[in-house]
XYZ file of C-alpha atoms in Angstrom:
411
model
C 27.715 174.591 193.434
C 25.678 173.452 190.803
C 25.939 176.574 188.959
C 29.849 176.055 188.904
C 29.624 172.670 187.986
C 27.280 173.234 185.111
C 29.376 176.314 183.744
C 32.674 174.146 183.859
C 30.872 171.454 181.802
C 29.648 174.271 179.340
C 32.947 175.562 178.930
C 34.539 172.028 178.411
C 31.961 171.328 175.900
C 32.829 174.611 174.002
C 36.458 174.036 174.096
C 36.024 170.371 172.717
C 33.740 171.869 170.092
C 36.663 174.490 169.267
C 39.252 171.959 169.111
C 37.265 169.467 166.619
C 36.556 172.646 164.547
C 39.969 173.693 164.088
C 41.302 170.209 163.920
C 38.939 169.711 160.939
C 39.799 172.983 159.474
C 43.337 172.008 159.613
C 42.812 168.446 158.081
C 40.617 169.829 155.703
C 43.625 172.359 154.362
C 46.487 169.604 154.581
C 44.271 166.707 153.056
C 43.646 167.084 149.210
C 40.150 167.438 148.434
C 40.509 164.735 145.510
C 42.224 161.849 145.208
C 45.260 161.979 142.822
C 47.698 159.736 141.206
C 51.058 160.773 139.571
C 51.515 160.581 135.940
C 54.716 158.656 134.668
C 56.462 157.453 131.841
C 55.471 153.684 130.932
C 55.857 151.065 128.312
C 53.763 148.445 127.440
C 54.485 145.645 125.032
C 51.949 143.192 123.697
C 52.942 139.672 123.796
C 51.356 136.478 122.416
C 52.857 132.642 122.668
C 52.989 130.510 119.677
C 54.108 127.023 118.740
C 56.017 126.234 115.820
C 59.068 125.114 113.617
C 62.003 126.701 112.217
C 62.674 125.854 108.823
C 65.861 126.768 106.846
C 67.713 126.010 103.141
C 69.559 123.316 104.520
C 72.186 120.857 102.603
C 73.165 117.341 104.365
C 76.908 117.089 103.949
C 77.413 113.757 101.424
C 79.753 112.108 103.698
C 79.109 109.966 106.610
C 80.942 108.960 109.843
C 80.482 105.324 109.298
C 82.342 103.534 112.013
C 84.904 106.406 112.605
C 84.769 109.224 115.141
C 84.455 112.901 114.037
C 86.473 115.824 115.136
C 85.020 119.212 114.302
C 87.144 122.140 113.244
C 84.310 124.526 112.988
C 81.374 125.230 115.429
C 77.684 125.093 115.136
C 76.863 128.802 113.374
C 80.341 129.166 111.673
C 80.166 130.745 108.556
C 82.220 128.513 106.134
C 82.954 128.878 102.422
C 82.866 126.218 99.802
C 85.669 123.411 100.237
C 86.027 124.648 104.066
C 87.352 121.673 105.764
C 84.241 121.080 108.481
C 85.471 117.938 110.252
C 88.133 115.077 110.292
C 87.015 111.611 110.720
C 89.486 109.510 112.635
C 89.380 105.340 112.603
C 88.916 105.193 116.458
C 87.982 107.500 119.455
C 91.732 107.397 120.513
C 92.932 108.822 117.470
C 90.340 111.521 117.697
C 91.100 112.272 121.293
C 94.965 112.420 120.589
C 94.428 115.134 117.710
C 92.162 117.093 120.055
C 94.801 117.341 122.600
C 97.453 117.747 119.990
C 95.433 121.151 118.590
C 95.060 122.374 122.356
C 98.770 122.084 122.742
C 99.670 123.819 119.327
C 97.193 126.388 120.375
C 99.029 127.264 123.603
C 102.537 127.101 122.039
C 101.203 129.647 119.528
C 100.628 132.003 122.133
C 103.567 131.669 124.028
C 105.493 132.023 120.838
C 103.507 135.440 120.050
C 103.795 136.757 123.592
C 107.641 136.516 123.614
C 107.808 137.744 119.745
C 110.085 140.994 119.934
C 107.593 142.001 117.411
C 104.750 142.329 120.091
C 106.799 143.182 123.102
C 108.886 145.889 121.798
C 105.602 147.924 121.528
C 104.097 147.048 124.789
C 104.011 149.652 127.666
C 102.765 148.670 130.783
C 99.920 151.067 131.003
C 98.639 150.215 127.619
C 98.585 146.486 128.760
C 96.951 147.100 131.937
C 94.145 148.792 130.074
C 93.529 146.043 127.607
C 93.828 143.440 130.297
C 91.100 145.231 132.097
C 89.069 146.046 128.901
C 89.041 141.903 128.565
C 87.951 141.358 132.346
C 85.187 143.728 131.885
C 84.108 141.871 128.672
C 84.166 138.550 129.986
C 82.329 139.903 133.147
C 79.565 141.329 131.075
C 79.492 137.914 128.889
C 78.985 136.016 132.239
C 76.296 138.321 134.024
C 74.052 138.792 130.420
C 74.763 134.876 129.601
C 75.887 135.741 126.171
C 78.877 133.346 125.979
C 79.692 133.184 122.431
C 82.844 135.030 122.456
C 83.767 134.253 126.073
C 86.279 132.014 124.763
C 88.188 134.308 122.438
C 88.118 136.875 125.236
C 89.553 134.397 127.262
C 92.707 133.614 124.879
C 93.161 137.221 124.484
C 93.559 137.669 128.347
C 95.695 135.339 128.627
C 97.946 136.311 125.769
C 98.024 140.089 127.143
C 99.161 138.433 130.640
C 101.857 136.572 129.168
C 102.920 139.555 127.080
C 103.232 141.735 130.068
C 105.314 139.045 131.962
C 107.840 139.621 129.108
C 107.500 143.284 129.086
C 108.114 143.903 132.680
C 110.967 141.530 133.001
C 109.393 139.200 135.286
C 109.876 136.461 132.698
C 112.703 136.356 130.132
C 111.077 134.313 127.986
C 108.818 130.853 127.668
C 111.228 129.044 125.463
C 111.715 125.956 127.980
C 107.684 125.857 128.117
C 107.525 126.026 124.264
C 110.216 123.011 123.954
C 108.440 120.838 126.118
C 105.002 121.486 124.351
C 106.766 120.423 120.975
C 107.983 117.322 122.387
C 104.635 116.455 123.499
C 103.368 117.385 120.190
C 105.619 115.088 118.492
C 104.666 112.222 121.014
C 100.881 112.782 120.297
C 101.284 113.043 116.553
C 103.059 109.402 116.291
C 100.075 108.203 118.270
C 97.647 108.641 115.423
C 97.292 105.418 113.518
C 96.059 106.801 110.260
C 95.528 110.253 108.660
C 91.798 111.133 108.890
C 89.541 111.667 106.437
C 88.456 115.322 105.549
C 84.992 116.336 105.054
C 84.338 119.889 103.382
C 81.651 122.088 102.910
C 79.955 121.630 99.641
C 78.716 125.282 99.288
C 79.051 128.585 101.193
C 76.971 128.959 104.261
C 76.537 128.461 108.113
C 77.438 124.968 109.401
C 75.221 123.032 111.605
C 76.040 119.877 113.405
C 72.630 118.709 114.559
C 70.733 116.386 111.986
C 67.148 116.338 112.927
C 65.405 114.509 109.967
C 63.532 117.467 108.727
C 66.308 118.689 106.383
C 64.455 119.741 103.133
C 60.933 118.055 104.741
C 59.169 121.747 103.004
C 60.957 122.895 99.781
C 62.555 126.341 100.858
C 60.444 128.413 98.454
C 57.408 126.746 99.497
C 57.784 127.850 103.107
C 55.717 131.124 102.981
C 52.805 129.411 101.662
C 52.436 126.654 104.437
C 48.717 126.145 105.785
C 48.082 125.577 109.199
C 47.198 121.943 108.608
C 50.752 121.519 107.196
C 52.632 123.161 110.308
C 50.329 120.975 112.694
C 51.253 117.789 110.778
C 54.961 118.640 110.936
C 54.537 119.730 114.901
C 53.166 116.342 115.354
C 55.909 114.185 113.888
C 58.799 112.724 115.710
C 62.472 114.212 115.700
C 65.061 111.817 114.578
C 67.487 111.121 117.462
C 70.676 110.000 115.752
C 72.390 110.316 112.612
C 75.344 108.998 110.776
C 75.814 112.341 108.980
C 78.474 114.728 110.047
C 76.176 117.835 109.653
C 74.646 120.048 107.303
C 75.116 123.673 105.954
C 72.541 126.250 105.861
C 72.525 127.887 102.722
C 72.310 131.906 103.133
C 71.410 133.536 106.720
C 67.710 133.867 106.134
C 65.299 131.517 107.965
C 61.763 131.024 108.810
C 59.574 130.080 111.745
C 56.311 128.588 111.018
C 53.718 129.069 113.624
C 49.629 127.910 114.354
C 47.825 130.610 116.032
C 43.952 130.309 116.881
C 41.256 132.381 115.378
C 41.055 134.823 117.900
C 44.635 136.052 117.540
C 44.926 135.614 113.941
C 44.132 139.431 113.576
C 46.923 140.643 115.568
C 49.368 139.602 112.881
C 49.917 141.831 110.021
C 52.133 140.851 107.129
C 55.159 143.336 106.996
C 54.792 143.932 110.786
C 58.081 144.192 112.807
C 57.915 141.821 115.777
C 60.254 140.242 118.219
C 60.698 136.610 118.973
C 61.823 135.375 122.345
C 62.750 131.613 122.365
C 63.553 131.551 126.057
C 67.241 130.407 125.253
C 70.218 130.968 127.846
C 72.583 133.750 126.719
C 70.446 134.694 123.524
C 68.434 137.986 122.897
C 64.844 138.047 121.608
C 65.405 137.844 117.873
C 64.178 140.617 115.337
C 61.694 139.353 112.737
C 59.092 140.142 110.174
C 55.451 138.616 110.006
C 56.057 137.439 106.150
C 52.857 135.705 105.562
C 49.775 134.950 107.285
C 47.955 132.031 105.997
C 44.099 131.709 107.435
C 42.434 128.534 107.478
C 38.961 129.683 106.469
C 37.471 126.374 107.154
C 38.443 125.526 110.542
C 39.814 128.602 111.796
C 43.045 130.045 113.010
C 45.968 130.612 110.824
C 49.729 129.821 109.923
C 52.022 132.632 110.507
C 55.286 132.626 108.868
C 57.850 134.717 110.681
C 61.105 135.831 108.620
C 64.246 136.310 110.352
C 67.807 137.365 109.416
C 69.872 136.814 112.582
C 71.623 133.528 113.586
C 74.116 132.280 116.294
C 75.074 129.053 117.732
C 71.957 128.716 119.771
C 69.428 129.748 117.103
C 70.858 127.468 114.368
C 69.828 124.113 116.378
C 66.235 125.122 116.939
C 63.551 123.183 115.461
C 60.380 122.355 117.456
C 60.117 125.452 119.778
C 57.667 127.598 121.450
C 58.242 131.197 121.353
C 56.708 134.586 122.898
C 55.862 137.021 120.013
C 56.362 140.702 121.249
C 54.737 143.174 118.946
C 55.698 146.699 118.750
C 56.102 148.664 122.275
C 54.388 151.722 123.154
C 55.758 154.366 125.700
C 53.908 157.417 126.912
C 52.453 158.895 130.538
C 50.431 156.180 132.172
C 47.006 157.306 133.665
C 43.974 155.544 135.045
C 40.915 155.194 132.954
C 38.920 156.813 135.839
C 40.899 159.970 135.528
C 39.467 160.799 131.876
C 36.957 163.555 131.349
C 35.586 165.546 128.468
C 35.531 169.231 128.095
C 33.300 169.595 125.123
C 34.466 166.811 122.558
C 38.133 167.178 124.018
C 39.073 164.114 125.727
C 41.329 165.111 128.872
C 42.297 164.646 132.432
C 42.136 167.500 135.119
C 45.431 167.959 137.027
C 46.014 169.561 140.665
C 48.206 172.734 139.827
C 48.822 174.530 143.310
C 45.366 175.358 144.693
C 43.754 175.263 141.161
C 42.288 172.432 138.959
C 43.432 172.529 135.367
C 42.137 170.707 132.235
C 45.232 169.139 130.131
C 44.165 167.661 126.704
C 45.463 164.021 125.945
C 46.212 161.873 123.081
C 45.729 158.316 123.943
C 47.881 155.795 122.484
C 47.027 152.320 124.105
C 44.026 151.398 126.273
C 44.210 148.665 128.555
C 41.706 147.509 131.234
C 42.078 149.992 134.294
C 44.845 152.559 132.524
C 45.448 154.270 129.122
C 48.807 155.318 127.801
C 49.113 158.896 126.790
C 51.461 160.975 124.430
C 53.947 162.510 125.945
C 54.531 166.112 124.351
C 57.283 168.304 124.105
C 57.127 170.816 126.866
C 58.855 173.421 124.717
C 55.969 173.734 122.294
C 52.678 175.634 122.945
C 50.596 172.374 122.743
C 53.146 170.386 125.143
C 53.221 173.143 127.863
C 49.518 173.116 128.078
C 49.354 169.147 127.666
C 49.764 166.536 130.107
C 53.606 166.452 131.714
C 55.514 163.720 133.346
C 54.993 164.012 137.414
C 51.857 165.873 136.971
C 49.188 165.220 140.007
C 46.234 163.527 137.766
C 42.695 163.772 139.491
C 41.244 160.578 139.391
C 37.856 160.609 141.537
C 35.611 163.408 142.396
C 32.489 165.535 141.255
C 31.916 168.696 139.726
C 35.431 169.280 138.067
C 35.970 172.032 135.771
C 39.190 174.068 134.604
C 40.124 176.625 137.211
C 38.086 175.360 140.055
C 39.804 176.032 143.604
C 41.214 173.107 145.385
C 41.089 174.733 148.845
């Protein structure tokens, strides 16, 4: 009896041993012997934050509003020629309000007259109008989603014109004459309510109109901006901004402007004169602005530097900037991302080991960017001999293990 029990126990132990052994072999076969990661495309952009002041070549309009009320005919950032009427100054708020309502009625009437014009409707085919309507709708939706609303009002006007034209073209509306006559009557009434003709203010020179006055116009001679020191920029940043002004506005001469910022000593080496960067002012509806590092004026006594950026792009939001923070984004670098722990050497050649089937293979790499924990490697053309032997996207890179060598079996 004892013998039978002992035999059963021995058999059970042998079976357990066999199961553990077989299980271990299966686990060893299906489990990679080395820890790996997948090489994938990655982009890095070095960014620093700065505080600075926007400087332009600005000319104040000579005329002031006095006790009157200005009605503007052009918007901020609008390009104007010399002599362009920028604003009309009315004696009181009621006159200014009446003229704004009058212009809105005139615009609405002009749209209806154009929509029913035979020259417009005779060539208007329904399918063409539908495509144009959907195109304008897509543009408006895209503007809303991106936050870039600069041209949304014009797109909305175009959409209304197209829809009115379709009403005529499809016969749903014979004309808009009754509405046009009503608008004309309202226009005559409002015209009679205006007590006196306005005083017109014109642009003295060609440029871009800016409505906001902050007291820093001409504070620094335009030609001296590239030579500003850190102390001068700091002094400007400490000054208060003028909150109210009697001036109607100003004209920015030319489209070029500068952003003067101060940077600490440890960041000064990042800025190279002539380098292309991007300035992100975090303005709603405005994309980051391309710029050039125009000058780097180091403060040899106190450390740090004044960095002067030159920009050539303007819009309604940018023309009203004065004191603002910005993120400076340097050149973006794209390539294959690999953990630093994966880097090995074969002789003097730097590279990584990858898992190819059941074999370990060495792949040379060219490092474009290094950061704590990872590097960005050049992604080579796989159609060339060098590229075929180099690191490729989706390669399984070995990031841990000992005694690694090219051609080593992985199983």
